[in-house]
């Protein structure tokens, strides 16, 4: 069972704006009701060092985040100060550290089938203004790249969610020790994963 898809784990962080907006319960509810299992949870005020390490665990993150901003600008006909993805991300990282270290955050590990992609889908895309209705970032907040650029700050989008299985493993190790992650069974998991579904009828 060790490598069964139902054992996949992902990291979610309710960012300082999510805590301040008193959306902890609403956000947890959305991951919980899809069938995922909460296996670790804690609140902390992250240091800037921990935040920088978290985002740079993936050596490709700087390039990808810069390119995503360039693509969004092209789609909206916006002109950016620079078209160098690394220069863009240098600024992003600076304001992101301010944002993430500004107050308590809630760190969580969620487990279940396709946990990484299911959580990303429920979370929505980076920019709240353009992401889908029905997602956390689409339903519960209204920020945009252009407004955050004008104000020289990070996009406030309530949550972080790991981008890939590998990223998730590294991020979970970064924030949690193994004894903080619980191994337990939920009764309701049988209806999601049990092969035979016997034992329902009396
Ligand atoms: P995601 O959180 O959707 O995976 P990234 O990993 O690319 O997005 O970026 C991390 C976080 O940095 C985002 O969630 C957002 O808070 C902030 N951010 C990303 N790109 C920008 C940008 N161009 N301007 C301001 N803030 C940004
Ligand atoms: Mg990311």
Coordinates of N, CA and C and ligand atoms in Angstrom, one line a residue:
X1 N 0.8 -1.2 0.0 CA 0.0 0.0 0.0 C 0.9 1.3 0.0
X2 N 2.2 1.1 0.3 CA 3.0 2.3 0.5 C 2.9 3.3 -0.7
X3 N 2.9 2.8 -1.9 CA 2.9 3.7 -3.1 C 1.5 3.9 -3.7
X4 N 0.5 3.4 -3.0 CA -0.8 3.5 -3.6 C -1.1 5.0 -3.8
X5 N -1.8 5.4 -4.8 CA -2.1 6.8 -5.1 C -2.8 7.5 -3.9
X6 N -3.5 6.8 -3.1 CA -4.3 7.4 -2.0 C -3.3 7.9 -0.9
X7 N -2.0 7.6 -1.0 CA -1.0 8.0 0.0 C -0.3 9.3 -0.4
X8 N -0.7 9.9 -1.5 CA 0.0 11.1 -2.0 C -0.2 12.3 -1.0
X9 N 0.8 13.0 -0.7 CA 0.7 14.1 0.2 C 1.1 15.5 -0.4
X10 N 0.5 16.5 0.1 CA 0.8 17.9 -0.4 C 0.8 18.9 0.7
X11 N 1.5 20.0 0.5 CA 1.6 21.0 1.6 C 0.7 22.2 1.2
X12 N -0.1 22.6 2.2 CA -0.9 23.9 2.0 C -0.5 24.8 3.1
X13 N -0.3 26.1 2.8 CA -0.1 27.1 3.8 C -1.2 28.1 3.6
X14 N -2.0 28.4 4.7 CA -2.9 29.5 4.7 C -2.1 30.7 5.1
X15 N -1.9 31.6 4.1 CA -1.0 32.8 4.2 C -1.6 33.8 5.2
X16 N -0.8 34.8 5.6 CA -1.2 35.7 6.6 C -2.6 36.4 6.3
X17 N -2.8 36.7 5.0 CA -4.1 37.3 4.7 C -5.3 36.4 4.9
X18 N -5.1 35.1 4.7 CA -6.1 34.1 4.9 C -6.5 34.0 6.4
X19 N -5.5 34.0 7.2 CA -5.7 34.0 8.7 C -6.4 35.3 9.1
X20 N -5.9 36.5 8.6 CA -6.5 37.7 9.0 C -8.0 37.9 8.5
X21 N -8.3 37.3 7.3 CA -9.6 37.4 6.8 C -10.6 36.4 7.5
X22 N -10.1 35.7 8.5 CA -10.8 34.6 9.3 C -11.4 33.6 8.3
X23 N -10.6 33.1 7.4 CA -11.0 32.1 6.4 C -10.4 30.8 6.6
X24 N -9.8 30.5 7.8 CA -9.1 29.2 8.1 C -10.2 28.1 7.9
X25 N -11.3 28.2 8.6 CA -12.3 27.2 8.5 C -12.8 27.0 7.1
X26 N -13.2 28.1 6.4 CA -13.7 28.0 5.0 C -12.7 27.3 4.1
X27 N -11.4 27.6 4.3 CA -10.4 27.0 3.4 C -10.2 25.5 3.7
X28 N -10.1 25.2 5.0 CA -9.9 23.8 5.4 C -11.1 23.0 4.9
X29 N -12.3 23.5 5.0 CA -13.5 22.8 4.6 C -13.5 22.4 3.1
X30 N -12.9 23.3 2.3 CA -12.9 23.0 0.9 C -11.9 21.8 0.5
X31 N -10.8 21.7 1.3 CA -9.9 20.5 1.0 C -10.5 19.3 1.7
X32 N -11.2 19.5 2.8 CA -11.7 18.3 3.6 C -12.9 17.7 2.8
X33 N -13.8 18.5 2.3 CA -15.0 17.9 1.7 C -14.8 17.1 0.4
X34 N -13.6 17.4 -0.2 CA -13.4 16.6 -1.5 C -13.0 15.2 -1.2
X35 N -12.6 14.9 0.1 CA -12.2 13.6 0.5 C -10.8 13.4 1.0
X36 N -10.0 14.6 0.9 CA -8.6 14.5 1.4 C -8.6 14.4 2.9
X37 N -7.5 13.9 3.4 CA -7.3 13.7 4.9 C -6.2 14.6 5.4
X38 N -6.5 15.3 6.5 CA -5.6 16.2 7.1 C -4.6 15.4 8.0
X39 N -3.3 15.4 7.7 CA -2.4 14.5 8.5 C -1.4 15.3 9.3
X40 N -1.4 16.7 9.1 CA -0.5 17.5 9.9 C -1.0 18.9 9.9
X41 N -0.9 19.7 11.0 CA -1.4 21.0 11.1 C -0.7 21.8 12.2
X42 N -0.2 23.0 11.9 CA 0.3 23.9 12.9 C 0.3 25.3 12.5
X43 N 0.4 26.2 13.5 CA 0.4 27.7 13.2 C 1.8 28.2 13.6
X44 N 2.3 29.1 12.8 CA 3.6 29.7 13.1 C 3.7 31.0 12.4
X45 N 4.6 31.9 12.9 CA 5.0 33.1 12.1 C 6.3 32.7 11.4
X46 N 6.3 32.6 10.1 CA 7.6 32.1 9.4 C 8.6 33.2 9.4
X47 N 9.9 32.8 9.4 CA 11.0 33.8 9.2 C 11.2 34.0 7.7
X48 N 11.8 35.1 7.4 CA 12.0 35.4 6.0 C 13.0 34.3 5.4
X49 N 13.9 33.8 6.2 CA 14.8 32.8 5.7 C 14.1 31.5 5.4
X50 N 13.1 31.1 6.2 CA 12.3 29.9 5.9 C 11.5 30.1 4.7
X51 N 11.0 31.3 4.5 CA 10.1 31.6 3.3 C 11.0 31.5 2.0
X52 N 12.2 32.2 2.1 CA 13.1 32.2 0.9 C 13.5 30.7 0.5
X53 N 13.8 30.0 1.5 CA 14.2 28.5 1.3 C 13.0 27.8 0.7
X54 N 11.9 28.0 1.3 CA 10.7 27.3 0.8 C 10.5 27.5 -0.7
X55 N 10.5 28.8 -1.2 CA 10.3 29.1 -2.6 C 11.4 28.7 -3.5
X56 N 12.6 28.6 -3.0 CA 13.8 28.3 -3.9 C 14.2 26.8 -3.7
X57 N 13.4 26.0 -3.1 CA 13.7 24.6 -3.0 C 13.7 24.0 -4.5
X58 N 12.8 24.5 -5.3 CA 12.7 24.1 -6.7 C 13.6 25.1 -7.5
X59 N 14.7 24.5 -8.1 CA 15.6 25.4 -8.8 C 15.0 26.1 -10.0
X60 N 13.9 25.6 -10.5 CA 13.2 26.2 -11.7 C 12.2 27.3 -11.3
X61 N 11.9 27.4 -10.0 CA 10.9 28.3 -9.5 C 11.0 29.8 -10.0
X62 N 12.3 30.3 -10.0 CA 12.5 31.7 -10.4 C 12.1 31.9 -11.9
X63 N 12.5 30.9 -12.7 CA 12.2 31.0 -14.1 C 10.7 30.9 -14.4
X64 N 10.1 29.9 -13.8 CA 8.7 29.6 -14.0 C 7.8 30.8 -13.6
X65 N 8.1 31.3 -12.4 CA 7.3 32.4 -11.8 C 7.4 33.7 -12.7
X66 N 8.6 34.0 -13.1 CA 8.9 35.1 -14.0 C 8.1 35.0 -15.3
X67 N 8.2 33.8 -15.9 CA 7.6 33.5 -17.2 C 6.0 33.6 -17.1
X68 N 5.5 33.1 -16.0 CA 4.1 33.2 -15.7 C 3.6 34.7 -15.7
X69 N 4.4 35.5 -15.1 CA 4.0 37.0 -15.1 C 4.1 37.6 -16.5
X70 N 5.1 37.2 -17.2 CA 5.2 37.7 -18.6 C 4.0 37.3 -19.5
X71 N 3.7 36.0 -19.3 CA 2.5 35.5 -20.1 C 1.2 36.2 -19.7
X72 N 1.0 36.5 -18.4 CA -0.2 37.2 -18.0 C -0.2 38.6 -18.6
X73 N 1.0 39.2 -18.6 CA 1.1 40.6 -19.1 C 0.7 40.6 -20.6
X74 N 1.2 39.6 -21.4 CA 0.9 39.6 -22.8 C -0.5 39.4 -23.1
X75 N -1.2 38.6 -22.3 CA -2.6 38.3 -22.4 C -3.5 39.5 -22.2
X76 N -3.0 40.4 -21.3 CA -3.8 41.6 -21.0 C -3.2 42.9 -21.7
X77 N -2.2 42.7 -22.5 CA -1.6 43.9 -23.2 C -0.9 44.8 -22.2
X78 N -0.4 44.3 -21.1 CA 0.3 45.1 -20.1 C 1.8 45.2 -20.6
X79 N 2.4 46.3 -20.3 CA 3.9 46.5 -20.5 C 4.6 46.4 -19.2
X80 N 5.6 45.5 -19.1 CA 6.4 45.3 -17.9 C 7.7 46.1 -18.0
X81 N 8.2 46.4 -16.8 CA 9.5 47.1 -16.8 C 10.6 46.3 -17.4
X82 N 10.5 44.9 -17.2 CA 11.6 44.0 -17.8 C 10.9 42.8 -18.3
X83 N 11.5 42.2 -19.3 CA 11.1 40.9 -19.8 C 12.0 39.7 -19.4
X84 N 12.8 40.0 -18.4 CA 13.7 39.0 -17.9 C 13.1 38.3 -16.7
X85 N 12.7 37.0 -16.9 CA 12.0 36.3 -15.8 C 12.7 36.3 -14.5
X86 N 14.0 36.3 -14.5 CA 14.8 36.2 -13.2 C 14.7 37.6 -12.5
X87 N 14.8 38.7 -13.3 CA 14.7 40.0 -12.7 C 13.3 40.2 -12.0
X88 N 12.2 39.7 -12.7 CA 10.9 39.8 -12.2 C 10.8 39.0 -10.9
X89 N 11.3 37.8 -10.9 CA 11.2 37.0 -9.7 C 12.1 37.5 -8.5
X90 N 13.1 38.2 -8.8 CA 14.0 38.8 -7.8 C 13.1 39.7 -6.9
X91 N 12.3 40.6 -7.6 CA 11.4 41.5 -6.9 C 10.3 40.8 -6.2
X92 N 9.8 39.8 -6.9 CA 8.7 39.0 -6.3 C 9.1 38.4 -5.0
X93 N 10.3 37.8 -5.0 CA 10.8 37.1 -3.8 C 11.0 38.1 -2.6
X94 N 11.4 39.3 -2.9 CA 11.6 40.3 -1.9 C 10.2 40.6 -1.2
X95 N 9.2 40.9 -2.0 CA 7.9 41.3 -1.5 C 7.2 40.1 -0.9
X96 N 7.5 38.9 -1.4 CA 6.9 37.7 -0.9 C 7.3 37.4 0.5
X97 N 8.6 37.7 0.8 CA 9.1 37.4 2.1 C 8.5 38.3 3.1
X98 N 8.2 39.6 2.7 CA 7.5 40.6 3.6 C 6.1 40.0 3.9
X99 N 5.5 39.6 2.8 CA 4.1 39.1 2.9 C 4.0 37.9 3.8
X100 N 4.8 36.9 3.5 CA 4.6 35.6 4.2 C 5.1 35.7 5.7
X101 N 6.0 36.6 6.0 CA 6.5 36.7 7.4 C 5.7 37.8 8.2
X102 N 4.6 38.3 7.6 CA 4.0 39.5 8.3 C 3.0 39.0 9.4
X103 N 2.8 37.8 9.6 CA 1.9 37.3 10.7 C 1.8 35.8 10.7
X104 N 0.9 35.3 11.6 CA 0.8 33.8 11.6 C 0.3 33.2 10.3
X105 N 0.7 32.0 10.0 CA 0.2 31.2 8.9 C -0.2 29.9 9.4
X106 N -1.0 29.2 8.7 CA -1.4 27.8 9.1 C -0.8 26.8 8.1
X107 N 0.0 25.9 8.6 CA 0.7 24.9 7.7 C 0.0 23.6 7.8
X108 N -0.3 23.0 6.7 CA -1.0 21.7 6.7 C -0.5 20.7 5.7
X109 N -0.6 19.5 6.0 CA -0.3 18.4 5.0 C -1.6 17.7 4.8
X110 N -2.0 17.6 3.5 CA -3.2 16.9 3.1 C -2.8 15.6 2.3
X111 N -3.5 14.6 2.6 CA -3.2 13.3 2.0 C -4.4 12.7 1.3
X112 N -4.2 12.1 0.1 CA -5.2 11.4 -0.6 C -4.9 11.2 -2.1
X113 N -5.7 10.6 -2.8 CA -5.5 10.3 -4.2 C -5.2 11.6 -5.0
X114 N -4.1 11.7 -5.7 CA -3.8 12.9 -6.5 C -3.9 14.2 -5.7
X115 N -3.4 14.1 -4.4 CA -3.5 15.2 -3.5 C -3.0 16.5 -4.1
X116 N -1.8 16.4 -4.8 CA -1.2 17.6 -5.3 C -2.0 18.3 -6.4
X117 N -2.5 17.5 -7.4 CA -3.3 18.2 -8.4 C -4.7 18.6 -8.0
X118 N -5.3 17.7 -7.1 CA -6.6 18.1 -6.6 C -6.6 19.4 -5.8
X119 N -5.5 19.5 -4.9 CA -5.4 20.7 -4.1 C -5.2 21.9 -5.0
X120 N -4.3 21.8 -6.0 CA -4.1 22.9 -6.9 C -5.4 23.3 -7.6
X121 N -6.2 22.4 -8.0 CA -7.4 22.7 -8.7 C -8.4 23.4 -7.8
X122 N -8.5 23.0 -6.6 CA -9.4 23.6 -5.6 C -8.9 25.0 -5.2
X123 N -7.5 25.2 -5.2 CA -6.9 26.4 -4.9 C -7.0 27.5 -6.0
X124 N -6.9 27.1 -7.2 CA -7.0 28.0 -8.3 C -5.6 28.6 -8.7
X125 N -5.6 29.4 -9.7 CA -4.3 30.0 -10.2 C -3.8 31.1 -9.4
X126 N -2.5 31.5 -9.7 CA -1.8 32.5 -8.9 C -2.6 33.8 -8.7
X127 N -3.2 34.3 -9.8 CA -3.8 35.7 -9.8 C -5.3 35.5 -9.5
X128 N -5.8 36.0 -8.4 CA -7.2 35.8 -8.0 C -8.1 36.4 -9.1
X129 N -7.8 37.6 -9.7 CA -8.7 38.3 -10.6 C -9.0 37.4 -11.8
X130 N -8.0 36.7 -12.3 CA -8.2 35.9 -13.6 C -8.5 34.4 -13.4
X131 N -8.4 33.9 -12.1 CA -8.6 32.5 -12.0 C -10.1 32.1 -11.8
X132 N -10.4 30.8 -11.9 CA -11.8 30.4 -12.0 C -12.6 30.6 -10.8
X133 N -13.9 30.9 -11.0 CA -14.9 30.9 -10.0 C -15.0 29.5 -9.5
X134 N -15.2 29.3 -8.2 CA -15.3 27.9 -7.6 C -14.0 27.5 -6.9
X135 N -12.9 28.3 -7.2 CA -11.7 28.0 -6.5 C -11.6 28.9 -5.3
X136 N -10.7 28.6 -4.4 CA -10.5 29.4 -3.2 C -10.0 30.8 -3.6
X137 N -9.0 30.9 -4.5 CA -8.5 32.2 -4.9 C -9.5 32.9 -5.8
X138 N -10.3 32.2 -6.5 CA -11.3 32.9 -7.4 C -12.6 33.3 -6.6
X139 N -12.9 32.7 -5.5 CA -14.1 33.0 -4.8 C -13.9 33.9 -3.6
X140 N -12.8 33.9 -3.0 CA -12.7 34.5 -1.7 C -11.8 35.7 -1.6
X141 N -11.2 36.1 -2.8 CA -10.3 37.3 -2.7 C -10.2 37.9 -4.1
X142 N -9.7 39.2 -4.2 CA -9.9 39.9 -5.5 C -8.6 40.6 -6.0
X143 N -7.4 40.1 -5.6 CA -6.2 40.8 -6.0 C -5.8 40.5 -7.5
X144 N -4.9 41.4 -8.0 CA -4.4 41.2 -9.4 C -2.9 41.5 -9.4
X145 N -2.3 41.0 -10.5 CA -0.9 41.4 -10.7 C -0.7 42.9 -10.9
X146 N -1.6 43.5 -11.6 CA -1.4 45.0 -11.9 C -1.5 45.8 -10.6
X147 N -2.4 45.5 -9.8 CA -2.6 46.2 -8.5 C -1.4 46.0 -7.6
X148 N -1.0 44.7 -7.5 CA 0.1 44.4 -6.6 C 1.4 45.0 -7.1
X149 N 1.6 45.1 -8.4 CA 2.8 45.7 -9.0 C 2.8 47.2 -8.7
X150 N 1.6 47.9 -8.9 CA 1.5 49.3 -8.7 C 1.8 49.6 -7.2
X151 N 1.4 48.7 -6.3 CA 1.6 49.0 -4.9 C 2.9 48.4 -4.4
X152 N 3.7 47.7 -5.3 CA 5.0 47.2 -4.9 C 4.9 46.1 -3.8
X153 N 4.0 45.2 -4.0 CA 3.8 44.1 -3.0 C 3.5 42.8 -3.7
X154 N 3.4 41.7 -2.9 CA 3.1 40.4 -3.4 C 1.6 40.3 -3.7
X155 N 1.3 39.5 -4.6 CA -0.1 39.2 -4.9 C -0.7 38.4 -3.7
X156 N -1.8 38.9 -3.1 CA -2.4 38.3 -1.9 C -3.5 37.3 -2.4
X157 N -3.1 36.0 -2.2 CA -4.0 35.0 -2.7 C -4.4 33.9 -1.7
X158 N -4.3 34.2 -0.5 CA -4.8 33.4 0.7 C -4.0 32.1 1.0
X159 N -3.6 31.4 -0.1 CA -3.0 30.1 0.2 C -1.8 29.8 -0.7
X160 N -0.9 28.9 -0.1 CA 0.1 28.3 -1.0 C -0.3 26.8 -1.1
X161 N 0.0 26.3 -2.3 CA -0.2 24.8 -2.5 C 0.9 24.3 -3.3
X162 N 1.5 23.2 -3.0 CA 2.6 22.6 -3.7 C 2.3 22.4 -5.2
X163 N 3.3 22.6 -6.1 CA 3.0 22.5 -7.5 C 3.3 21.1 -8.1
X164 N 4.0 20.2 -7.5 CA 4.2 18.9 -8.0 C 4.5 18.0 -6.8
X165 N 4.5 16.7 -7.1 CA 4.7 15.7 -6.0 C 6.1 15.9 -5.4
X166 N 7.1 16.1 -6.3 CA 8.5 16.3 -5.8 C 8.6 17.6 -4.9
X167 N 8.0 18.7 -5.4 CA 8.0 19.9 -4.7 C 7.3 19.7 -3.3
X168 N 6.2 19.0 -3.3 CA 5.4 18.7 -2.1 C 6.3 18.0 -1.1
X169 N 7.0 16.9 -1.5 CA 7.8 16.2 -0.6 C 8.9 17.1 0.0
X170 N 9.6 17.9 -0.8 CA 10.6 18.8 -0.3 C 10.0 19.8 0.7
X171 N 8.9 20.4 0.3 CA 8.2 21.4 1.2 C 7.8 20.9 2.5
X172 N 7.2 19.6 2.5 CA 6.8 19.0 3.7 C 8.0 18.8 4.6
X173 N 9.1 18.3 4.1 CA 10.3 18.1 4.9 C 10.8 19.4 5.4
X174 N 10.6 20.5 4.7 CA 11.1 21.8 5.0 C 10.4 22.3 6.3
X175 N 9.1 22.1 6.4 CA 8.3 22.7 7.4 C 7.9 21.7 8.6
X176 N 7.9 20.4 8.3 CA 7.5 19.5 9.3 C 8.6 18.4 9.6
X177 N 8.6 18.0 10.9 CA 9.4 16.8 11.1 C 8.5 15.6 11.0
X178 N 9.1 14.4 10.8 CA 8.2 13.2 10.5 C 7.3 12.9 11.7
X179 N 7.7 13.2 12.9 CA 6.8 12.9 14.0 C 5.6 13.8 14.2
X180 N 5.6 14.9 13.3 CA 4.4 15.8 13.3 C 3.4 15.3 12.3
X181 N 3.7 14.3 11.5 CA 2.7 13.9 10.5 C 2.1 12.6 11.0
X182 N 0.7 12.6 11.0 CA 0.0 11.5 11.6 C -0.3 10.4 10.6
X183 N -0.2 9.1 11.0 CA -0.6 8.0 10.2 C -1.9 7.4 10.8
X184 N -3.0 7.6 10.2 CA -4.2 7.1 10.7 C -5.2 6.8 9.6
X185 N -6.2 6.1 10.0 CA -7.3 5.7 9.0 C -8.5 6.6 9.3
X186 N -9.2 7.0 8.2 CA -10.5 7.6 8.4 C -11.5 6.6 7.9
X187 N -12.6 6.5 8.7 CA -13.6 5.5 8.3 C -14.1 5.7 6.9
X188 N -14.3 7.0 6.6 CA -14.9 7.4 5.3 C -14.0 7.1 4.1
X189 N -12.8 6.8 4.3 CA -11.9 6.4 3.2 C -12.3 5.2 2.5
X190 N -13.0 4.3 3.2 CA -13.4 3.0 2.5 C -14.3 3.3 1.3
X191 N -15.1 4.3 1.4 CA -16.0 4.6 0.3 C -15.3 5.2 -0.9
X192 N -14.1 5.8 -0.6 CA -13.3 6.3 -1.7 C -12.4 5.3 -2.3
X193 N -11.8 4.4 -1.5 CA -10.7 3.6 -2.0 C -11.0 2.1 -1.9
X194 N -11.9 1.6 -1.1 CA -12.1 0.2 -1.0 C -12.6 -0.4 -2.3
X195 N -12.0 -1.6 -2.7 CA -12.2 -2.1 -4.0 C -13.6 -2.8 -4.1
X196 N -14.1 -3.4 -3.1 CA -15.3 -4.2 -3.2 C -16.6 -3.6 -2.7
X197 N -16.5 -2.6 -1.8 CA -17.6 -1.9 -1.2 C -18.6 -3.0 -0.6
X198 N -18.1 -4.0 0.0 CA -18.9 -4.9 0.7 C -19.1 -4.5 2.1
X199 N -20.1 -4.9 2.8 CA -20.4 -4.5 4.1 C -21.3 -3.3 4.3
X200 N -21.8 -2.8 3.2 CA -22.8 -1.7 3.3 C -24.2 -2.2 3.6
X201 N -24.6 -3.2 2.8 CA -25.9 -3.8 3.0 C -25.9 -4.7 4.2
X202 N -27.0 -4.7 4.9 CA -27.1 -5.6 6.1 C -27.7 -6.9 5.7
Ligands
LIG1 P1 1.7 29.9 -6.8 O1 1.5 30.3 -5.4 O2 0.4 30.0 -7.6 O3 2.3 28.5 -7.0 P2 4.2 31.1 -7.5 O4 4.9 29.9 -6.9 O5 4.6 31.4 -8.9 O6 2.6 31.0 -7.5 O7 4.5 32.4 -6.7 C1 4.5 32.3 -5.3 C2 3.6 33.5 -4.7 O8 4.3 34.7 -5.0 C3 2.2 33.6 -5.3 O9 1.3 32.8 -4.7 C4 2.0 35.1 -5.0 O10 1.6 35.3 -3.7 C5 3.4 35.7 -5.3 N1 3.6 36.2 -6.6 C6 3.9 35.4 -7.7 N2 4.1 36.1 -8.8 C7 4.0 37.4 -8.5 C8 4.1 38.7 -9.2 N3 4.4 38.7 -10.5 N4 3.9 39.8 -8.5 C9 3.6 39.8 -7.2 N5 3.5 38.6 -6.4 C10 3.7 37.4 -7.1
LIG2 MG1 4.3 27.9 -6.5

